[in-house]
XYZ file of C-alpha atoms in Angstrom:
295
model
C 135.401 200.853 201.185
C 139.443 201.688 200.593
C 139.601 205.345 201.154
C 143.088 204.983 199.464
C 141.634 203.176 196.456
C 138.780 205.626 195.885
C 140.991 208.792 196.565
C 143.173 207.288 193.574
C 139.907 206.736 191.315
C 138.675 210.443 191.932
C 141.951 211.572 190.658
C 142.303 209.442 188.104
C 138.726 210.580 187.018
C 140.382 213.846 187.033
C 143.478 213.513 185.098
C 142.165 211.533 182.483
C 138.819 213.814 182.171
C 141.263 216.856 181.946
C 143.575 215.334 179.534
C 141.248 215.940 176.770
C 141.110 219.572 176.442
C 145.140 219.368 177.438
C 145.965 217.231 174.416
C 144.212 219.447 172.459
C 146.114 222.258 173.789
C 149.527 220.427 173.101
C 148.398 219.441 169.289
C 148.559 223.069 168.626
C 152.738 222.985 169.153
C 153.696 219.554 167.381
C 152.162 217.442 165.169
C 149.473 214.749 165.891
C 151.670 211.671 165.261
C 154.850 213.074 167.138
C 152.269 213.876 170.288
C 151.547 210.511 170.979
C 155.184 209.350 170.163
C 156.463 211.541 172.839
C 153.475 210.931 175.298
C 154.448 206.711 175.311
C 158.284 207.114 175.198
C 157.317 210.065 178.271
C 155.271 207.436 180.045
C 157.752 204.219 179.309
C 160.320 206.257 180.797
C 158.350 207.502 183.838
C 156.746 203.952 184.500
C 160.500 202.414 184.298
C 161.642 204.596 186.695
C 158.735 203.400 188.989
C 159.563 199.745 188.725
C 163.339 199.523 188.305
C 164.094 200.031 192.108
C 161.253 197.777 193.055
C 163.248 195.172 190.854
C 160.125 194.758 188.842
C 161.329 195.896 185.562
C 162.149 192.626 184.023
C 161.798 190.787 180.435
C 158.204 189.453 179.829
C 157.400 185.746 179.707
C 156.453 184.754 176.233
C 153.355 183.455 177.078
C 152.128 187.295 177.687
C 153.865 188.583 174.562
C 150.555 188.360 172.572
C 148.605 190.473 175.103
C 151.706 192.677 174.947
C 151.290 193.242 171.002
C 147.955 193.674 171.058
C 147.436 196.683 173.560
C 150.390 198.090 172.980
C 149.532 198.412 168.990
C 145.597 198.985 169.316
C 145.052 200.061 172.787
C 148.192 202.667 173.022
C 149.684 203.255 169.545
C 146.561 203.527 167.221
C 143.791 204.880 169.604
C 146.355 207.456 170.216
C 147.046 208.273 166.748
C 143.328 208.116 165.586
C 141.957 210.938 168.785
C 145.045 213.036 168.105
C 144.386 213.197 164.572
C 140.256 213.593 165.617
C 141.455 216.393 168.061
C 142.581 218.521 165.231
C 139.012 218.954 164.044
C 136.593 218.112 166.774
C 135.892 219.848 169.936
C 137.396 218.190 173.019
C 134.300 217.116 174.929
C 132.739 215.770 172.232
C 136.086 213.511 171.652
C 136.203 212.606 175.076
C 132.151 211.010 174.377
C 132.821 209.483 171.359
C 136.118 207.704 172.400
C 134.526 206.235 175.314
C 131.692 204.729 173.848
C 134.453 201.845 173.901
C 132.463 199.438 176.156
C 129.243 199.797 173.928
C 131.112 197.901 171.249
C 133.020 194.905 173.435
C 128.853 193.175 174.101
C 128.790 192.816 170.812
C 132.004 192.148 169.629
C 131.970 189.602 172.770
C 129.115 187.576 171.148
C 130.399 187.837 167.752
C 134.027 186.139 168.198
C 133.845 185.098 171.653
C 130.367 183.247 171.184
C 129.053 185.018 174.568
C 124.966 185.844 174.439
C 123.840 189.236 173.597
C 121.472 189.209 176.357
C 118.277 191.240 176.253
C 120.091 193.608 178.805
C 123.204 194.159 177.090
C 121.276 194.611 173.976
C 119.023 197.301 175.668
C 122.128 198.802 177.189
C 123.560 198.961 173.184
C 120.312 200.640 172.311
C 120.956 203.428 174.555
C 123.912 203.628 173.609
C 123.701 203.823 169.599
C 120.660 206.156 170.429
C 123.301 208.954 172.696
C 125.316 208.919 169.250
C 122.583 209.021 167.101
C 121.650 212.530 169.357
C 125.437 213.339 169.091
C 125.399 213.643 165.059
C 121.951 215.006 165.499
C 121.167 214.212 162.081
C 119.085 217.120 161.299
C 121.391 219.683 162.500
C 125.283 218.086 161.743
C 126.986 219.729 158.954
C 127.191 216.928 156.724
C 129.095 218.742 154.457
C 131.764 219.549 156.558
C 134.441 216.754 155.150
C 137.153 217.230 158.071
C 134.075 217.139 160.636
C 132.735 213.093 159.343
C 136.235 212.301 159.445
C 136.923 213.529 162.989
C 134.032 211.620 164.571
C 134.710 208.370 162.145
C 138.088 208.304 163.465
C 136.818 208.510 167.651
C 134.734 206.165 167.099
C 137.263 203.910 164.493
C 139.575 204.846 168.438
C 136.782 203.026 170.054
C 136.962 200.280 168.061
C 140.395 199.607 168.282
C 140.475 199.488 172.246
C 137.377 197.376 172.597
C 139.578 194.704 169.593
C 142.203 195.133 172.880
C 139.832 194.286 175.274
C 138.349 191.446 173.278
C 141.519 190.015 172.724
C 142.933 190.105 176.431
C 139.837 188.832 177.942
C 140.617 185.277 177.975
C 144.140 186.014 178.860
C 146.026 183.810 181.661
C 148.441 186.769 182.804
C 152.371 185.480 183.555
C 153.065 189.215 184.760
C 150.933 191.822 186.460
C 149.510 194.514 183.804
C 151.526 197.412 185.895
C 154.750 195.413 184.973
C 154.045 194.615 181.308
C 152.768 198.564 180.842
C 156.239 199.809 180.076
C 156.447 196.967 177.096
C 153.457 197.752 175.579
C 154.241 201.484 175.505
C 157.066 200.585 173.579
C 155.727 198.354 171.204
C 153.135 201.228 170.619
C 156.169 203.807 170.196
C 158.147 201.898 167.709
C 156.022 201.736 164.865
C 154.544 205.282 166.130
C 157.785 206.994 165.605
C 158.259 205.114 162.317
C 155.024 206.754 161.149
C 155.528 210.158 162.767
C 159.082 210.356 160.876
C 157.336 209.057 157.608
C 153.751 211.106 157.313
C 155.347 214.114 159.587
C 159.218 214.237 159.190
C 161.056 215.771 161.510
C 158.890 216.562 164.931
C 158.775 220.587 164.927
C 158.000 221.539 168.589
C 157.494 224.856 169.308
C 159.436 224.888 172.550
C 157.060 227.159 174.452
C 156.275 226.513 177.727
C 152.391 225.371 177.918
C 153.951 222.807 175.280
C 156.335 221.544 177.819
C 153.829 221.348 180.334
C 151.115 219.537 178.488
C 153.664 216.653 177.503
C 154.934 216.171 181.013
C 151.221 216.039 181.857
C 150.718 213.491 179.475
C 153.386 211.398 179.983
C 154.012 211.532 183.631
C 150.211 211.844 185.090
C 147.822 211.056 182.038
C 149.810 208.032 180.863
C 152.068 206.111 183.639
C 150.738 207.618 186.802
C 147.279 207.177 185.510
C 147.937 203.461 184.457
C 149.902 202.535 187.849
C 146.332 203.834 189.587
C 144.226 202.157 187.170
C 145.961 198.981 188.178
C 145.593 199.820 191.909
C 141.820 200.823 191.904
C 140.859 197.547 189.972
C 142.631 195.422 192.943
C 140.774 197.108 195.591
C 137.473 198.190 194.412
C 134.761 196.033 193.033
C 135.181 195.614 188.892
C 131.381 197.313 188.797
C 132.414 200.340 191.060
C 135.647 200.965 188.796
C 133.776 200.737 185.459
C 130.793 203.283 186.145
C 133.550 205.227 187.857
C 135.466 205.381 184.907
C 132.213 206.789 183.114
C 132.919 210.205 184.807
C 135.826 210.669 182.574
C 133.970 211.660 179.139
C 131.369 213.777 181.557
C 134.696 215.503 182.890
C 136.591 216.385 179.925
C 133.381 217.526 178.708
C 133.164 220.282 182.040
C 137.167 220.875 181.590
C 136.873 221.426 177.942
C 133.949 224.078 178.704
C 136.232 225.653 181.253
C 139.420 225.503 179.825
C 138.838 225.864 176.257
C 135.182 227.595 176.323
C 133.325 225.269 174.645
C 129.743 225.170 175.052
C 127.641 222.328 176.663
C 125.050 221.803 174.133
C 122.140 220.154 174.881
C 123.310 217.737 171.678
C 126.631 216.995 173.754
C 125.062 216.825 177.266
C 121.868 214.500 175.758
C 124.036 212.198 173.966
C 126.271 211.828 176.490
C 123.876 210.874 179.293
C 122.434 208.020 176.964
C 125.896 206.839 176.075
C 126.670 206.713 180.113
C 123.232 204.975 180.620
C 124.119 202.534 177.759
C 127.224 201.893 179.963
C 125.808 201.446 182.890
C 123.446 199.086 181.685
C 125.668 196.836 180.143
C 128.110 196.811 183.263
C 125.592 196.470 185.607
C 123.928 193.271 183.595
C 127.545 191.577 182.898
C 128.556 192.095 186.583
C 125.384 189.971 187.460
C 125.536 187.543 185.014
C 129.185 186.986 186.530
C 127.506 186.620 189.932
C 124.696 184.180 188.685
């Protein structure tokens, strides 16, 4: 196996598990909305500066403006606005479970508009995974009362949504450029009507200026966004597509561990059950599709 390749997924793993409780950190010194328009004008700007002197930063063809619009709106601009908004009220671990039950929806969004089979694996995978957030709003002990709480989760899982829409849509897609080179794009199709909204709902962005402020965005734009994406990109070229998706399931586990340590929230036996059924859910379905590929 690519010792380089895996090196990048641990850290990856890392980064993005530790960004959770770090966003929620920065939300406390500027508003939701502005957050994520700094983060993607942070990480176009970072990512440029990456491909400009490998004379890679170039126009798209049209052909891949469609894929362009379509993670850049739902995959960067909304699912950021929806878990920054969500990080407000919720705890960070529990955001980090909730926003990556992502792949649970894409089976069955697949066989609704993409006419592929819900296969009795996938569908047993989708079980366990509707039963880890079934265990996550435990039903008899959530505060269904608590307004601002229902509308926290809603919105993860409405964050979900929108980046399994992305992956639906891209999933048939005949790429003109490498993802790496059309990143900076979509970040900026994402910031556009971000900013727009932040200088509507928000007005003027009202940062604090202190220091773990400044830290968390270069974090976030520099690491979490365009470092992270440039790896991303990397691991999925040199490790198996199976390896990199159960991989990636370590990232919810780890910004549950970094929220606990960094934050001092607990690890419930709610969080910790529902997220090992949502991971098993996962697994299931990733391990079925890869050999359904294969057959």
């Amino acid at each position: 196996m690519n010792l380089r390749a895996v090196v990048l997924l641990a850290l990856l793993v890392m980064i993005w598990g530790a960004n959770w409780p770090i966003m929620k950190m920065g939300l406390s010194h500027l508003q939701p909305f502005w957050f994520a328009s700094f983060r993607l004008a942070l990480g176009m700007a970072s990512l440029s500066l990456i491909l400009l002197p490998m004379g890679r930063l170039r126009l798209p063809p049209r052909a891949d403006w469609p894929v362009i619009a379509s993670l850049g709106l739902f995959n960067m601009g909304l699912f950021l606005a929806l878990t920054n908004i969500a990080l407000l009220v919720v705890p960070a671990g529990r955001s980090a479970i909730l926003a990556y039950t992502t792949p649970l929806w894409v089976a069955p969004g697949a066989a609704l508009f993409l006419g592929e089979r819900l296969t009795r694996g996938r569908g047993a995978g989708l079980c366990l995974g509707l039963g880890g957030i079934v265990v996550l709003f435990n039903p008899v002990g959530f505060d269904w009362g608590n307004r601002s709480a229902l509308l926290g989760n809603g919105l993860l899982l409405l964050a979900a949504l929108s980046w399994a829409a992305a992956i639906l849509h891209v999933r048939g897609h005949v790429w003109r450029s490498s993802p790496l080179e059309l990143a900076p794009w979509q970040m900026l199709v994402g910031l556009v009507p971000m900013t727009v909204l932040a200088a509507v709902v928000e007005g003027a962005p009202r940062p604090d200026g202190s220091f773990e402020l400044i830290w968390v965005l270069a974090y976030n734009g520099t690491l979490a966004t365009a470092f992270a994406f440039w790896a991303a990109v990397t691991v999925n070229r040199l490790l198996p597509a199976l390896t990199v998706s159960l991989s990636f399931l370590c990232v919810p586990a780890g910004g549950l561990v970094f929220s606990s340590l960094m934050l001092g929230e607990g690890l419930s036996l709610t969080n910790m059950g529902g997220l090992a059924l949502i991971v098993a859910g996962v697994a299931v379905v990733a391990v079925v599709g890869a050999r359904e590929r294969v057959a």
